[in-house]
Coordinates of C-alpha atoms in Angstrom, one line a residue:
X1 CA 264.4 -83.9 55.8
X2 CA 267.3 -81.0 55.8
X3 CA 268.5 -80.6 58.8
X4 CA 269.2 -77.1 59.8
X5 CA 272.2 -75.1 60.9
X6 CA 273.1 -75.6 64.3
X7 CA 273.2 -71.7 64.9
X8 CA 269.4 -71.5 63.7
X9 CA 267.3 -71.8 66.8
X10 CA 264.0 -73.2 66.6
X11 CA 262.0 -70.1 67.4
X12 CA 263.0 -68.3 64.4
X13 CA 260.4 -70.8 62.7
X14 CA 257.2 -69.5 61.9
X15 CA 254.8 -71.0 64.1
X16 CA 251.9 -73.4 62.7
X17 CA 248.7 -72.2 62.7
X18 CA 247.6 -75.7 63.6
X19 CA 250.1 -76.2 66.4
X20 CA 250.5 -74.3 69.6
X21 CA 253.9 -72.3 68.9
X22 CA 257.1 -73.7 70.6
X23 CA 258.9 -71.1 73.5
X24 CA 262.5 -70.0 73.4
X25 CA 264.2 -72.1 75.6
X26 CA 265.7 -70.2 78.4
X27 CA 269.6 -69.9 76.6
X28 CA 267.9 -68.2 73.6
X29 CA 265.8 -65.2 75.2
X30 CA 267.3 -61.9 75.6
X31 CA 268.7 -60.8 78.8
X32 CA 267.1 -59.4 81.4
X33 CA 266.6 -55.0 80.3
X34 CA 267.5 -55.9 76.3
X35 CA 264.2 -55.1 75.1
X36 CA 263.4 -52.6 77.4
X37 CA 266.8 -51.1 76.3
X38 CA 266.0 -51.3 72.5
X39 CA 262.5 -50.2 72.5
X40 CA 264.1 -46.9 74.3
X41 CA 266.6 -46.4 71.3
X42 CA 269.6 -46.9 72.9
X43 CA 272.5 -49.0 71.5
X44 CA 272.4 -52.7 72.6
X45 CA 275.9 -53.7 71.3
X46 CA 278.6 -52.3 68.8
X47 CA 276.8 -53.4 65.8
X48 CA 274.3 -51.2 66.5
X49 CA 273.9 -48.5 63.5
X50 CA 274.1 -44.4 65.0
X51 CA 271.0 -42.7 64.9
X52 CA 270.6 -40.0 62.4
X53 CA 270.4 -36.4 63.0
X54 CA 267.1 -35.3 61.9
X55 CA 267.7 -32.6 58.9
X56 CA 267.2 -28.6 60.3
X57 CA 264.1 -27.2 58.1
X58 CA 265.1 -24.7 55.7
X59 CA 263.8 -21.4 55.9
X60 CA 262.5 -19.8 52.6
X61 CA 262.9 -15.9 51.7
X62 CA 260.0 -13.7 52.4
X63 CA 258.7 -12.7 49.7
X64 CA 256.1 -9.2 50.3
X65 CA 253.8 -9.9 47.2
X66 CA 251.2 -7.0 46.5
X67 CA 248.3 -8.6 44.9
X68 CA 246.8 -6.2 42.8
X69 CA 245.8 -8.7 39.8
X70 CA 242.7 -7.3 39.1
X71 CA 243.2 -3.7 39.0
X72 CA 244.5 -1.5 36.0
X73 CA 247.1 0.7 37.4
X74 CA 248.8 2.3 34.9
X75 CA 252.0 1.7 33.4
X76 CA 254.2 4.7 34.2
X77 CA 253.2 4.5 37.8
X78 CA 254.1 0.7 38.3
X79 CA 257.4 1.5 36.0
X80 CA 258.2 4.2 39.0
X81 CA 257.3 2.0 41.8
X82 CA 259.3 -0.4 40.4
X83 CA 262.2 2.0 40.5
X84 CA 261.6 3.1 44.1
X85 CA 261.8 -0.2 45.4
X86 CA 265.3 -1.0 43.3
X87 CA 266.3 2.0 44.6
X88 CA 265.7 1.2 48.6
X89 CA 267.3 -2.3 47.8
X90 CA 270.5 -0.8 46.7
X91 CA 270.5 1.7 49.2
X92 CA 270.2 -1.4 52.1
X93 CA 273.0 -3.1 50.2
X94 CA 275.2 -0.5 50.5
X95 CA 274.8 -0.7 54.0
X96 CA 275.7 -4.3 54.5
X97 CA 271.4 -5.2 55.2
X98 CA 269.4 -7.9 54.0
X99 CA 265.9 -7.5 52.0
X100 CA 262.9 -9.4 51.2
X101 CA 261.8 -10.3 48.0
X102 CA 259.0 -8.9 46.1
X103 CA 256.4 -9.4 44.1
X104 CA 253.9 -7.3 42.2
X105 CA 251.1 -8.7 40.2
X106 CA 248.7 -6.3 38.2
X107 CA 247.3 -5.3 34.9
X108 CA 247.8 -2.3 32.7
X109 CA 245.6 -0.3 30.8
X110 CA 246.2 -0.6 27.0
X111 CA 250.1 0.5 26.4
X112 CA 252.7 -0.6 24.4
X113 CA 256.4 -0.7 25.6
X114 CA 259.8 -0.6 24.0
X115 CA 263.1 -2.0 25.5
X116 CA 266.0 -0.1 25.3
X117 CA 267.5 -1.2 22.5
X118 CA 263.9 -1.8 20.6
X119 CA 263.4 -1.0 16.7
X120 CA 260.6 1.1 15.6
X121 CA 260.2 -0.4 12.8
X122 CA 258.7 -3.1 14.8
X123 CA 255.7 -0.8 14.7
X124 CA 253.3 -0.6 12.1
X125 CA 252.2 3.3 13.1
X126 CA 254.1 6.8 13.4
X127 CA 254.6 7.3 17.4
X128 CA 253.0 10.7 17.1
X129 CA 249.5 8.6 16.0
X130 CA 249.9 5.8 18.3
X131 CA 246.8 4.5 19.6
X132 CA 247.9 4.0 23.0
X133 CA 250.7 5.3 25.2
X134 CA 254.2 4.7 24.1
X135 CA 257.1 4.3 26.5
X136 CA 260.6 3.0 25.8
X137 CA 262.0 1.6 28.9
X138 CA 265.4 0.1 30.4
X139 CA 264.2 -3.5 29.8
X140 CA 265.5 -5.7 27.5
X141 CA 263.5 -7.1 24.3
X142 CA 261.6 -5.8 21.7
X143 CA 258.2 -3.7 21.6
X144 CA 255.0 -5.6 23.3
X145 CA 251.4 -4.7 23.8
X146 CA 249.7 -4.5 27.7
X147 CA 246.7 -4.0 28.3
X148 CA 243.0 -5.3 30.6
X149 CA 243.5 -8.8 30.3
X150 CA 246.5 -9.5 31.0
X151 CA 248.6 -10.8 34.3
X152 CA 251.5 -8.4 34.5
X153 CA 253.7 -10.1 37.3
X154 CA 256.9 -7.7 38.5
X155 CA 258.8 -10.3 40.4
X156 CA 262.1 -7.8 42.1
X157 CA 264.5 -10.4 43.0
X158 CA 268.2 -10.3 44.5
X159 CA 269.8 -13.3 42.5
X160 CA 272.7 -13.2 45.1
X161 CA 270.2 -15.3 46.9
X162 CA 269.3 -17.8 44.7
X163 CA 271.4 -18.2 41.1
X164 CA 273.5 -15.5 40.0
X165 CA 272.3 -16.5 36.6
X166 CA 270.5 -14.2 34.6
X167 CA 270.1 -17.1 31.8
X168 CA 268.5 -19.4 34.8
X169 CA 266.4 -16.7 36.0
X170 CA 264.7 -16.5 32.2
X171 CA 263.8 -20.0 32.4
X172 CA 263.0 -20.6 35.5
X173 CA 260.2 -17.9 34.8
X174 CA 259.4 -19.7 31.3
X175 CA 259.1 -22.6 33.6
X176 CA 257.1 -21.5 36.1
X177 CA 254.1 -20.2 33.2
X178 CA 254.3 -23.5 32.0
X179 CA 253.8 -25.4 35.0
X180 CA 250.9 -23.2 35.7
X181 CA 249.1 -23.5 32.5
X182 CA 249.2 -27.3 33.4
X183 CA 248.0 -26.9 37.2
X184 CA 245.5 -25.0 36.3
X185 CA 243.9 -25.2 33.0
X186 CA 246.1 -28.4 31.6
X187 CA 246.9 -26.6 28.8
X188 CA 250.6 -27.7 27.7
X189 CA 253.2 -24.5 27.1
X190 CA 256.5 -25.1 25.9
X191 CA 259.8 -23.1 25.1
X192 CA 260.7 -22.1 21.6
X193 CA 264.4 -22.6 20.7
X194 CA 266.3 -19.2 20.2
X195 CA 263.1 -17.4 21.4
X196 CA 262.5 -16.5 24.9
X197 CA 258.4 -16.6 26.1
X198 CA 256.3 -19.0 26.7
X199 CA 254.0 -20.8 23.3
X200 CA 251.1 -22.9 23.0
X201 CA 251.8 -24.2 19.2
X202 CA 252.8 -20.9 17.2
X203 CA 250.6 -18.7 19.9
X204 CA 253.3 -16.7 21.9
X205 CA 251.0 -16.0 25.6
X206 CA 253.5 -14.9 27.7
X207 CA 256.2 -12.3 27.3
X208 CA 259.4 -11.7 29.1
X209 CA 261.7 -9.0 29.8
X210 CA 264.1 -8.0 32.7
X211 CA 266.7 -5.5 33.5
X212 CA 269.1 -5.7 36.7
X213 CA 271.1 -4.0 38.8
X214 CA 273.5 -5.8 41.0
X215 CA 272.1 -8.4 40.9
X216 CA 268.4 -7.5 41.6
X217 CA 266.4 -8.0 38.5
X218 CA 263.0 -6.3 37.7
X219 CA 260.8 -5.9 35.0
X220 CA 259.2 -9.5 34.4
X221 CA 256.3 -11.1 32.7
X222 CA 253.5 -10.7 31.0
X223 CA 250.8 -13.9 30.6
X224 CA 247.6 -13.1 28.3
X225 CA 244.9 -14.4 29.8
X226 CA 242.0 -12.7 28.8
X227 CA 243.3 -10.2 26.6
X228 CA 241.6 -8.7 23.6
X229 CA 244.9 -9.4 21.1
X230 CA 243.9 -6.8 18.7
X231 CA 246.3 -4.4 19.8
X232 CA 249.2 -7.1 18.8
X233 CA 248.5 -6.7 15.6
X234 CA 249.5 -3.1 15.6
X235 CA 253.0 -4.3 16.0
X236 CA 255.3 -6.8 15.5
X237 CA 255.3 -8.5 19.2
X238 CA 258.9 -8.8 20.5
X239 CA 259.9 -8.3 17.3
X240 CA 258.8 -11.5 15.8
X241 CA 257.1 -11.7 12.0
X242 CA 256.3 -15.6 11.2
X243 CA 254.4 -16.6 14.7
X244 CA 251.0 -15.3 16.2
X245 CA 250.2 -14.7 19.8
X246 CA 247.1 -16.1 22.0
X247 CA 245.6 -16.4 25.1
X248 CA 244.2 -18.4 27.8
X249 CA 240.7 -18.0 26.8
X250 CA 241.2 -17.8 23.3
X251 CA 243.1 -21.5 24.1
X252 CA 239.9 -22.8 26.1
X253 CA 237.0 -21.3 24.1
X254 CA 238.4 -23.0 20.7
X255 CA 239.0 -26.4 22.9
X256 CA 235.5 -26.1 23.6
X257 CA 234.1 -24.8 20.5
X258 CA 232.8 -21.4 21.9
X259 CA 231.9 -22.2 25.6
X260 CA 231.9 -18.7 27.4
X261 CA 234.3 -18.1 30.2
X262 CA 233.9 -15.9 33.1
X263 CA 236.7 -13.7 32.8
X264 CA 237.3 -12.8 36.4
X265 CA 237.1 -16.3 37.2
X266 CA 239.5 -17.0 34.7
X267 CA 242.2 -14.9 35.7
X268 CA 241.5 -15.1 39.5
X269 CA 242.8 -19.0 38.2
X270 CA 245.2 -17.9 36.3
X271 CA 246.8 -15.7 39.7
X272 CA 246.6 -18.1 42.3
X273 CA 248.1 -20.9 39.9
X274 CA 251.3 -18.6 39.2
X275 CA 252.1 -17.4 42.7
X276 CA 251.6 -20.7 43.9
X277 CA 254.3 -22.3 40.9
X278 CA 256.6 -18.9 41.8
X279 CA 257.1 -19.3 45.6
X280 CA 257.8 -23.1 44.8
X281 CA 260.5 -22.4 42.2
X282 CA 262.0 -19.7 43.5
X283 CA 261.4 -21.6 47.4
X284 CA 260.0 -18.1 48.8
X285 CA 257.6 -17.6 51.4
X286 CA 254.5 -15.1 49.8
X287 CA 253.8 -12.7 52.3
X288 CA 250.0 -12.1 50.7
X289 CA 249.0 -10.3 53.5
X290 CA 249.6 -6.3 51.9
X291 CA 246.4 -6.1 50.9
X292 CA 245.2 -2.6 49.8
X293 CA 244.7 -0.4 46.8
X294 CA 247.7 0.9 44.8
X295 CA 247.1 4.7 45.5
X296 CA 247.9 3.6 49.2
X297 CA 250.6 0.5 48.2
X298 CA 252.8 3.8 45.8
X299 CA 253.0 6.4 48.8
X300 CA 255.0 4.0 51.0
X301 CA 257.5 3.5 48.2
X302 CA 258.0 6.8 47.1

Protein backbone atom coordinates (compact mmCIF):
# COMPACT_ATOMS: atom_id res chain seq x y z
CA UNK A 1 0.00 0.00 0.00
CA UNK A 2 1.54 3.72 -0.78
CA UNK A 3 2.08 5.37 2.01
CA UNK A 4 1.19 8.96 1.98
CA UNK A 5 3.04 12.25 2.54
CA UNK A 6 3.57 13.08 5.95
CA UNK A 7 2.08 16.70 5.30
CA UNK A 8 -1.29 14.96 3.93
CA UNK A 9 -3.55 14.68 6.96
CA UNK A 10 -6.09 12.05 7.11
CA UNK A 11 -9.17 14.14 6.83
CA UNK A 12 -8.50 15.37 3.47
CA UNK A 13 -9.61 11.65 2.48
CA UNK A 14 -12.94 11.28 1.28
CA UNK A 15 -14.86 9.60 3.71
CA UNK A 16 -16.40 5.90 3.01
CA UNK A 17 -19.76 5.69 2.48
CA UNK A 18 -19.64 2.41 4.41
CA UNK A 19 -17.59 3.71 7.33
CA UNK A 20 -18.40 6.39 9.76
CA UNK A 21 -16.00 9.35 8.65
CA UNK A 22 -12.78 9.87 10.76
CA UNK A 23 -12.54 13.62 12.78
CA UNK A 24 -9.70 16.01 12.47
CA UNK A 25 -7.61 15.46 15.31
CA UNK A 26 -7.42 18.54 17.38
CA UNK A 27 -3.76 19.85 15.78
CA UNK A 28 -5.44 19.87 12.37
CA UNK A 29 -8.80 22.09 12.90
CA UNK A 30 -8.72 25.64 12.26
CA UNK A 31 -8.33 28.05 15.10
CA UNK A 32 -10.76 29.34 17.07
CA UNK A 33 -12.66 32.64 14.68
CA UNK A 34 -10.85 31.18 11.20
CA UNK A 35 -14.04 30.25 9.69
CA UNK A 36 -16.05 32.70 11.06
CA UNK A 37 -13.37 35.12 9.69
CA UNK A 38 -13.41 33.58 6.13
CA UNK A 39 -17.00 33.12 5.67
CA UNK A 40 -17.10 37.13 6.38
CA UNK A 41 -14.55 37.76 3.44
CA UNK A 42 -11.84 39.03 5.27
CA UNK A 43 -8.20 37.94 4.69
CA UNK A 44 -7.09 34.94 6.79
CA UNK A 45 -3.26 35.18 6.02
CA UNK A 46 -0.97 36.87 3.30
CA UNK A 47 -1.71 34.37 0.76
CA UNK A 48 -4.95 35.48 0.59
CA UNK A 49 -5.84 36.84 -3.04
CA UNK A 50 -7.52 40.90 -2.88
CA UNK A 51 -10.98 41.13 -3.57
CA UNK A 52 -11.89 42.63 -6.85
CA UNK A 53 -13.58 45.86 -7.33
CA UNK A 54 -16.83 45.20 -8.85
CA UNK A 55 -16.87 47.02 -12.50
CA UNK A 56 -18.99 50.64 -12.42
CA UNK A 57 -22.08 50.02 -14.98
CA UNK A 58 -21.74 51.94 -18.05
CA UNK A 59 -24.21 54.42 -18.94
CA UNK A 60 -25.46 54.42 -22.61
CA UNK A 61 -26.42 57.71 -24.57
CA UNK A 62 -30.01 58.63 -24.74
CA UNK A 63 -31.19 58.33 -27.67
CA UNK A 64 -34.94 60.44 -28.23
CA UNK A 65 -36.36 58.04 -31.08
CA UNK A 66 -39.71 59.36 -32.67
CA UNK A 67 -41.50 56.41 -33.82
CA UNK A 68 -43.47 57.27 -36.63
CA UNK A 69 -42.99 53.90 -38.69
CA UNK A 70 -46.21 53.65 -39.92
CA UNK A 71 -47.06 57.02 -41.04
CA UNK A 72 -46.25 58.69 -44.57
CA UNK A 73 -44.98 61.98 -43.84
CA UNK A 74 -43.65 63.45 -46.62
CA UNK A 75 -40.24 63.77 -47.77
CA UNK A 76 -39.53 67.57 -47.81
CA UNK A 77 -40.92 67.94 -44.35
CA UNK A 78 -38.65 65.10 -42.68
CA UNK A 79 -35.63 66.50 -45.04
CA UNK A 80 -36.37 70.02 -42.97
CA UNK A 81 -36.83 68.51 -39.71
CA UNK A 82 -33.82 66.83 -40.24
CA UNK A 83 -32.12 70.13 -40.76
CA UNK A 84 -33.69 71.76 -37.68
CA UNK A 85 -32.40 69.37 -35.45
CA UNK A 86 -28.67 69.54 -37.04
CA UNK A 87 -29.00 72.87 -36.64
CA UNK A 88 -29.88 73.03 -32.70
CA UNK A 89 -26.99 70.39 -32.30
CA UNK A 90 -24.49 72.71 -33.69
CA UNK A 91 -25.78 75.56 -32.06
CA UNK A 92 -25.33 73.47 -28.38
CA UNK A 93 -21.81 72.64 -29.59
CA UNK A 94 -20.89 75.91 -30.01
CA UNK A 95 -21.74 76.48 -26.66
CA UNK A 96 -19.57 73.83 -25.07
CA UNK A 97 -23.27 71.47 -24.29
CA UNK A 98 -23.90 67.96 -24.58
CA UNK A 99 -26.89 66.36 -26.77
CA UNK A 100 -28.78 63.29 -27.08
CA UNK A 101 -28.98 61.24 -29.93
CA UNK A 102 -31.81 60.79 -32.18
CA UNK A 103 -33.67 58.76 -34.03
CA UNK A 104 -36.40 59.03 -36.60
CA UNK A 105 -38.14 56.19 -38.18
CA UNK A 106 -40.97 56.80 -40.89
CA UNK A 107 -42.05 56.16 -44.37
CA UNK A 108 -42.46 58.41 -47.33
CA UNK A 109 -44.95 58.77 -49.90
CA UNK A 110 -43.72 57.78 -53.36
CA UNK A 111 -40.48 60.15 -54.16
CA UNK A 112 -37.30 59.70 -55.61
CA UNK A 113 -34.13 61.43 -54.34
CA UNK A 114 -30.81 62.45 -55.75
CA UNK A 115 -27.51 62.96 -53.79
CA UNK A 116 -25.56 65.83 -54.46
CA UNK A 117 -23.35 64.73 -56.77
CA UNK A 118 -26.11 62.18 -58.48
CA UNK A 119 -26.20 61.66 -62.43
CA UNK A 120 -29.39 62.10 -64.17
CA UNK A 121 -28.77 59.93 -66.43
CA UNK A 122 -29.40 57.44 -63.80
CA UNK A 123 -32.98 58.17 -64.68
CA UNK A 124 -34.95 56.71 -67.28
CA UNK A 125 -37.57 59.91 -67.54
CA UNK A 126 -37.17 63.80 -68.30
CA UNK A 127 -37.52 65.57 -64.61
CA UNK A 128 -40.19 67.81 -66.01
CA UNK A 129 -42.41 64.22 -66.55
CA UNK A 130 -41.34 62.54 -63.45
CA UNK A 131 -43.91 60.52 -61.95
CA UNK A 132 -43.27 61.36 -58.51
CA UNK A 133 -41.54 64.24 -56.69
CA UNK A 134 -37.95 64.84 -57.46
CA UNK A 135 -35.54 66.34 -54.94
CA UNK A 136 -31.77 66.47 -55.07
CA UNK A 137 -30.41 66.59 -51.68
CA UNK A 138 -26.99 67.09 -49.68
CA UNK A 139 -26.63 63.30 -49.19
CA UNK A 140 -24.23 61.27 -50.70
CA UNK A 141 -25.01 58.44 -53.32
CA UNK A 142 -26.87 58.11 -56.25
CA UNK A 143 -30.71 58.53 -57.11
CA UNK A 144 -33.20 55.99 -55.09
CA UNK A 145 -36.87 55.42 -54.97
CA UNK A 146 -39.09 56.00 -51.36
CA UNK A 147 -42.13 55.33 -51.11
CA UNK A 148 -45.36 53.28 -48.57
CA UNK A 149 -43.59 50.34 -47.78
CA UNK A 150 -40.65 51.19 -46.88
CA UNK A 151 -38.74 51.73 -43.22
CA UNK A 152 -37.06 55.02 -43.68
CA UNK A 153 -34.79 55.21 -40.39
CA UNK A 154 -33.02 58.98 -39.93
CA UNK A 155 -30.58 57.96 -37.18
CA UNK A 156 -28.77 61.98 -36.24
CA UNK A 157 -25.76 60.91 -34.48
CA UNK A 158 -22.67 62.88 -32.95
CA UNK A 159 -19.71 60.36 -33.96
CA UNK A 160 -17.53 62.29 -31.37
CA UNK A 161 -19.25 60.02 -29.07
CA UNK A 162 -18.81 56.80 -30.49
CA UNK A 163 -16.20 56.34 -33.68
CA UNK A 164 -15.14 59.34 -35.52
CA UNK A 165 -15.34 57.08 -38.45
CA UNK A 166 -17.55 57.76 -41.18
CA UNK A 167 -16.35 54.33 -42.95
CA UNK A 168 -17.40 52.46 -39.47
CA UNK A 169 -20.52 54.32 -39.23
CA UNK A 170 -21.58 52.74 -42.96
CA UNK A 171 -21.10 49.41 -41.69
CA UNK A 172 -22.06 49.39 -38.57
CA UNK A 173 -25.59 50.38 -40.19
CA UNK A 174 -25.07 47.57 -42.98
CA UNK A 175 -24.61 45.52 -39.93
CA UNK A 176 -27.25 46.38 -37.97
CA UNK A 177 -30.04 45.52 -41.20
CA UNK A 178 -28.37 42.40 -41.31
CA UNK A 179 -28.62 41.32 -37.96
CA UNK A 180 -32.19 42.23 -38.00
CA UNK A 181 -33.21 40.37 -41.08
CA UNK A 182 -31.78 37.37 -39.07
CA UNK A 183 -33.64 38.24 -35.53
CA UNK A 184 -36.55 38.58 -37.06
CA UNK A 185 -37.33 36.90 -40.23
CA UNK A 186 -33.98 34.66 -40.54
CA UNK A 187 -33.52 35.82 -43.69
CA UNK A 188 -29.54 36.08 -44.28
CA UNK A 189 -28.26 39.70 -45.78
CA UNK A 190 -24.80 40.22 -46.61
CA UNK A 191 -22.46 43.18 -47.82
CA UNK A 192 -21.50 43.50 -51.42
CA UNK A 193 -17.73 44.26 -52.00
CA UNK A 194 -17.27 47.90 -53.44
CA UNK A 195 -20.98 48.49 -52.96
CA UNK A 196 -22.49 49.91 -49.98
CA UNK A 197 -26.32 48.54 -48.95
CA UNK A 198 -27.46 45.67 -47.70
CA UNK A 199 -28.38 42.25 -50.41
CA UNK A 200 -30.14 39.18 -50.14
CA UNK A 201 -28.42 37.37 -53.44
CA UNK A 202 -28.49 40.08 -56.28
CA UNK A 203 -31.67 41.85 -54.48
CA UNK A 204 -30.29 45.20 -53.10
CA UNK A 205 -33.29 45.88 -49.85
CA UNK A 206 -31.65 48.40 -48.06
CA UNK A 207 -30.18 51.71 -49.16
CA UNK A 208 -27.75 54.05 -47.49
CA UNK A 209 -26.78 57.48 -47.64
CA UNK A 210 -25.39 60.05 -45.09
CA UNK A 211 -24.11 63.52 -44.94
CA UNK A 212 -22.31 65.22 -41.73
CA UNK A 213 -21.48 68.03 -40.23
CA UNK A 214 -18.99 68.03 -37.55
CA UNK A 215 -19.22 65.19 -36.86
CA UNK A 216 -23.04 64.65 -36.61
CA UNK A 217 -24.25 62.58 -39.43
CA UNK A 218 -27.85 62.46 -40.82
CA UNK A 219 -29.55 61.20 -43.63
CA UNK A 220 -29.59 57.27 -43.21
CA UNK A 221 -31.41 54.19 -44.43
CA UNK A 222 -33.81 53.00 -46.24
CA UNK A 223 -34.98 48.99 -45.72
CA UNK A 224 -37.82 47.74 -48.28
CA UNK A 225 -40.09 45.89 -46.50
CA UNK A 226 -43.20 45.96 -48.07
CA UNK A 227 -42.59 48.06 -50.86
CA UNK A 228 -44.33 47.93 -54.33
CA UNK A 229 -40.60 48.03 -56.30
CA UNK A 230 -42.14 49.26 -59.46
CA UNK A 231 -41.04 52.60 -59.10
CA UNK A 232 -37.22 51.11 -59.09
CA UNK A 233 -37.54 50.36 -62.33
CA UNK A 234 -38.00 53.90 -63.37
CA UNK A 235 -34.34 54.36 -62.42
CA UNK A 236 -31.26 52.98 -62.12
CA UNK A 237 -31.16 52.52 -58.06
CA UNK A 238 -27.96 54.03 -56.64
CA UNK A 239 -26.80 54.03 -59.78
CA UNK A 240 -26.36 50.37 -60.23
CA UNK A 241 -27.23 48.52 -63.83
CA UNK A 242 -26.34 44.61 -63.51
CA UNK A 243 -28.28 43.84 -59.95
CA UNK A 244 -32.07 44.05 -59.04
CA UNK A 245 -33.60 45.14 -55.75
CA UNK A 246 -36.24 43.29 -53.36
CA UNK A 247 -37.97 43.23 -50.33
CA UNK A 248 -38.86 41.60 -47.24
CA UNK A 249 -42.07 40.32 -48.42
CA UNK A 250 -41.11 39.71 -51.75
CA UNK A 251 -38.17 37.43 -49.85
CA UNK A 252 -40.86 35.52 -47.66
CA UNK A 253 -43.79 35.19 -50.13
CA UNK A 254 -41.33 33.34 -52.78
CA UNK A 255 -39.86 31.24 -49.64
CA UNK A 256 -43.26 30.22 -49.17
CA UNK A 257 -44.56 29.93 -52.55
CA UNK A 258 -47.20 32.75 -52.31
CA UNK A 259 -48.28 32.69 -48.63
CA UNK A 260 -49.91 36.28 -47.91
CA UNK A 261 -48.41 38.46 -45.42
CA UNK A 262 -50.02 41.00 -43.26
CA UNK A 263 -48.28 43.96 -44.18
CA UNK A 264 -48.60 46.01 -41.05
CA UNK A 265 -47.64 43.01 -39.16
CA UNK A 266 -44.75 42.74 -41.30
CA UNK A 267 -43.23 45.94 -40.80
CA UNK A 268 -44.42 46.46 -37.22
CA UNK A 269 -41.60 43.27 -37.22
CA UNK A 270 -39.45 44.72 -39.30
CA UNK A 271 -39.37 48.13 -36.68
CA UNK A 272 -39.06 46.72 -33.47
CA UNK A 273 -36.23 44.17 -34.84
CA UNK A 274 -34.08 47.40 -36.09
CA UNK A 275 -34.31 49.62 -33.12
CA UNK A 276 -33.72 46.85 -30.95
CA UNK A 277 -30.23 45.81 -33.27
CA UNK A 278 -29.58 49.91 -33.29
CA UNK A 279 -29.55 50.78 -29.60
CA UNK A 280 -27.31 47.54 -29.13
CA UNK A 281 -24.75 48.59 -31.76
CA UNK A 282 -24.59 51.83 -31.25
CA UNK A 283 -24.98 51.01 -27.05
CA UNK A 284 -27.83 53.85 -26.80
CA UNK A 285 -30.62 53.96 -24.57
CA UNK A 286 -34.14 54.52 -26.96
CA UNK A 287 -36.04 57.03 -25.33
CA UNK A 288 -39.48 55.53 -27.14
CA UNK A 289 -41.56 57.45 -25.10
CA UNK A 290 -42.22 60.75 -27.81
CA UNK A 291 -45.06 59.38 -28.88
CA UNK A 292 -47.33 61.70 -31.05
CA UNK A 293 -48.16 62.58 -34.61
CA UNK A 294 -45.61 64.42 -36.81
CA UNK A 295 -47.71 67.69 -37.37
CA UNK A 296 -47.17 68.01 -33.42
CA UNK A 297 -43.34 66.14 -33.39
CA UNK A 298 -42.19 69.31 -36.54
CA UNK A 299 -43.47 72.48 -34.47
CA UNK A 300 -41.12 71.74 -31.62
CA UNK A 301 -38.15 71.57 -34.01
CA UNK A 302 -38.83 74.39 -36.13
Amino acid sequence: MALLPSSYSSCHHRASPFAPATPCSAQSRPRKGTLRLAAAGARSGPTAAPRRARPAAVERRRCECFDLHQQLVPYAEAYAWQKAIIKRRIGLLDRGEDHSDTLIALQHPPVYTLGSVSKEEYLHFKKEDAPFEVHKINRGGEVTYHGPGQLVMYPIINLKYHKEDVHWYFRSLEELIIRALKSAFSIKASRVEGLTGVWVGDQKVAALGIHGSRMIVYHGLALNVTTDLTPFQMIDPCGIKDRGVGSIKQILQEASHGTEIDDTLLMDMAYNSMIKEFAELFQLDLDTSLDCSFQEISKLHR
